[in-house]
Amino acid sequence: MIGIALWSALAFGAFVLVDPVLAWFGGAVGPLADAGTGAARWFGLGQQAAALRDVANVDGLAGGLIGLVRTVAKPAIVILWALGSLALLAAPAILSRLRGGLRASRH
């Protein structure tokens, strides 16, 4: 039961942290792209980098990707939690059968 409690706490923590982590990432995309453009300017490629950034629509692309991850992440965490809980509940029965089978083959 301790294993299930720890597994549930881990899954709950991941479930709760999905939104803040994705919000942080979404807020960091623009400044990171600006920093990349600034580094390109330092090498003399500022205009090309800025044009590429505008054409690629980095902020819109990142926003769409974050939305997709947010849509998929929470259900995936719940499914993984359920599968892990079932595995933890079934583990004692499976291990006892394996031990019993090993004992029978030794005699």
mmCIF file of C-alpha atoms in Angstrom:
data_model
loop_
_atom_site.group_PDB
_atom_site.id
_atom_site.type_symbol
_atom_site.label_atom_id
_atom_site.label_comp_id
_atom_site.label_asym_id
_atom_site.label_seq_id
_atom_site.Cartn_x
_atom_site.Cartn_y
_atom_site.Cartn_z
ATOM 1 C CA MET A 1 0.000 0.000 0.000
ATOM 2 C CA ILE A 2 2.933 2.334 0.603
ATOM 3 C CA GLY A 3 3.973 1.815 -3.013
ATOM 4 C CA ILE A 4 0.551 2.851 -4.270
ATOM 5 C CA ALA A 5 0.554 5.905 -2.009
ATOM 6 C CA LEU A 6 3.984 6.967 -3.289
ATOM 7 C CA TRP A 7 2.972 6.268 -6.895
ATOM 8 C CA SER A 8 -0.209 8.313 -6.425
ATOM 9 C CA ALA A 9 1.716 11.195 -4.856
ATOM 10 C CA LEU A 10 4.166 11.179 -7.760
ATOM 11 C CA ALA A 11 1.356 11.141 -10.322
ATOM 12 C CA PHE A 12 -0.512 13.901 -8.481
ATOM 13 C CA GLY A 13 2.632 16.030 -8.379
ATOM 14 C CA ALA A 14 3.164 15.583 -12.114
ATOM 15 C CA PHE A 15 -0.511 16.350 -12.779
ATOM 16 C CA VAL A 16 -0.339 19.561 -10.746
ATOM 17 C CA LEU A 17 2.972 20.698 -12.267
ATOM 18 C CA VAL A 18 1.943 20.314 -15.920
ATOM 19 C CA ASP A 19 0.254 23.718 -16.172
ATOM 20 C CA PRO A 20 2.932 25.801 -14.388
ATOM 21 C CA VAL A 21 5.776 24.170 -16.322
ATOM 22 C CA LEU A 22 4.024 24.694 -19.648
ATOM 23 C CA ALA A 23 3.169 28.292 -18.713
ATOM 24 C CA TRP A 24 6.820 28.915 -17.847
ATOM 25 C CA PHE A 25 7.919 27.370 -21.126
ATOM 26 C CA GLY A 26 5.376 29.413 -23.068
ATOM 27 C CA GLY A 27 6.610 32.595 -21.425
ATOM 28 C CA ALA A 28 10.239 31.721 -22.112
ATOM 29 C CA VAL A 29 9.863 31.029 -25.847
ATOM 30 C CA GLY A 30 9.739 34.674 -26.925
ATOM 31 C CA PRO A 31 12.756 35.823 -24.894
ATOM 32 C CA LEU A 32 14.746 32.757 -25.974
ATOM 33 C CA ALA A 33 13.982 33.481 -29.621
ATOM 34 C CA ASP A 34 14.988 37.114 -29.067
ATOM 35 C CA ALA A 35 18.235 35.969 -27.474
ATOM 36 C CA GLY A 36 18.906 33.773 -30.485
ATOM 37 C CA THR A 37 18.276 36.707 -32.795
ATOM 38 C CA GLY A 38 20.630 38.827 -30.669
ATOM 39 C CA ALA A 39 23.331 36.183 -30.910
ATOM 40 C CA ALA A 40 22.835 36.078 -34.678
ATOM 41 C CA ARG A 41 23.247 39.871 -34.790
ATOM 42 C CA TRP A 42 26.545 39.479 -32.968
ATOM 43 C CA PHE A 43 27.721 37.225 -35.806
ATOM 44 C CA GLY A 44 26.381 39.646 -38.418
ATOM 45 C CA LEU A 45 23.283 37.607 -39.311
ATOM 46 C CA GLY A 46 20.686 39.690 -37.462
ATOM 47 C CA GLN A 47 18.444 40.566 -40.396
ATOM 48 C CA GLN A 48 18.328 37.013 -41.697
ATOM 49 C CA ALA A 49 17.654 35.590 -38.233
ATOM 50 C CA ALA A 50 14.898 38.113 -37.536
ATOM 51 C CA ALA A 51 13.294 37.360 -40.909
ATOM 52 C CA LEU A 52 13.497 33.626 -40.282
ATOM 53 C CA ARG A 53 12.007 34.075 -36.808
ATOM 54 C CA ASP A 54 9.110 36.074 -38.257
ATOM 55 C CA VAL A 55 8.490 33.585 -41.079
ATOM 56 C CA ALA A 56 8.644 30.597 -38.731
ATOM 57 C CA ASN A 57 6.206 32.314 -36.324
ATOM 58 C CA VAL A 58 8.065 30.876 -33.342
ATOM 59 C CA ASP A 59 5.592 32.210 -30.773
ATOM 60 C CA GLY A 60 2.554 30.800 -32.602
ATOM 61 C CA LEU A 61 4.254 27.473 -33.233
ATOM 62 C CA ALA A 62 5.281 27.172 -29.585
ATOM 63 C CA GLY A 63 1.781 28.126 -28.456
ATOM 64 C CA GLY A 64 0.242 25.402 -30.605
ATOM 65 C CA LEU A 65 2.746 22.843 -29.387
ATOM 66 C CA ILE A 66 2.142 23.798 -25.754
ATOM 67 C CA GLY A 67 -1.616 23.479 -26.286
ATOM 68 C CA LEU A 68 -1.138 20.013 -27.759
ATOM 69 C CA VAL A 69 1.108 18.920 -24.898
ATOM 70 C CA ARG A 70 -1.362 20.315 -22.350
ATOM 71 C CA THR A 71 -4.191 18.383 -24.027
ATOM 72 C CA VAL A 72 -2.253 15.112 -24.074
ATOM 73 C CA ALA A 73 -0.235 15.330 -20.837
ATOM 74 C CA LYS A 74 -2.955 15.248 -18.195
ATOM 75 C CA PRO A 75 -4.876 12.273 -19.637
ATOM 76 C CA ALA A 76 -1.561 10.478 -20.192
ATOM 77 C CA ILE A 77 -0.623 11.014 -16.543
ATOM 78 C CA VAL A 78 -3.975 9.607 -15.402
ATOM 79 C CA ILE A 79 -3.634 6.567 -17.689
ATOM 80 C CA LEU A 80 -0.054 5.913 -16.543
ATOM 81 C CA TRP A 81 -1.142 6.289 -12.913
ATOM 82 C CA ALA A 82 -3.941 3.737 -13.413
ATOM 83 C CA LEU A 83 -1.649 1.248 -15.175
ATOM 84 C CA GLY A 84 1.032 1.661 -12.518
ATOM 85 C CA SER A 85 -1.499 1.203 -9.724
ATOM 86 C CA LEU A 86 -2.814 -1.976 -11.325
ATOM 87 C CA ALA A 87 0.743 -3.270 -11.703
ATOM 88 C CA LEU A 88 1.497 -2.509 -8.055
ATOM 89 C CA LEU A 89 -1.693 -4.246 -6.963
ATOM 90 C CA ALA A 90 -0.973 -7.302 -9.131
ATOM 91 C CA ALA A 91 2.733 -7.544 -8.251
ATOM 92 C CA PRO A 92 2.341 -9.611 -5.043
ATOM 93 C CA ALA A 93 0.188 -12.237 -6.777
ATOM 94 C CA ILE A 94 2.516 -12.434 -9.766
ATOM 95 C CA LEU A 95 5.620 -12.692 -7.587
ATOM 96 C CA SER A 96 4.089 -15.401 -5.397
ATOM 97 C CA ARG A 97 3.190 -17.445 -8.490
ATOM 98 C CA LEU A 98 6.695 -17.037 -9.845
ATOM 99 C CA ARG A 99 8.193 -18.118 -6.525
ATOM 100 C CA GLY A 100 5.827 -21.083 -6.380
ATOM 101 C CA GLY A 101 6.762 -22.118 -9.893
ATOM 102 C CA LEU A 102 10.453 -21.917 -9.079
ATOM 103 C CA ARG A 103 10.014 -24.051 -5.957
ATOM 104 C CA ALA A 104 8.082 -26.713 -7.870
ATOM 105 C CA SER A 105 10.729 -26.925 -10.590
ATOM 106 C CA ARG A 106 13.522 -27.451 -8.034
ATOM 107 C CA HIS A 107 11.901 -30.530 -6.449
#
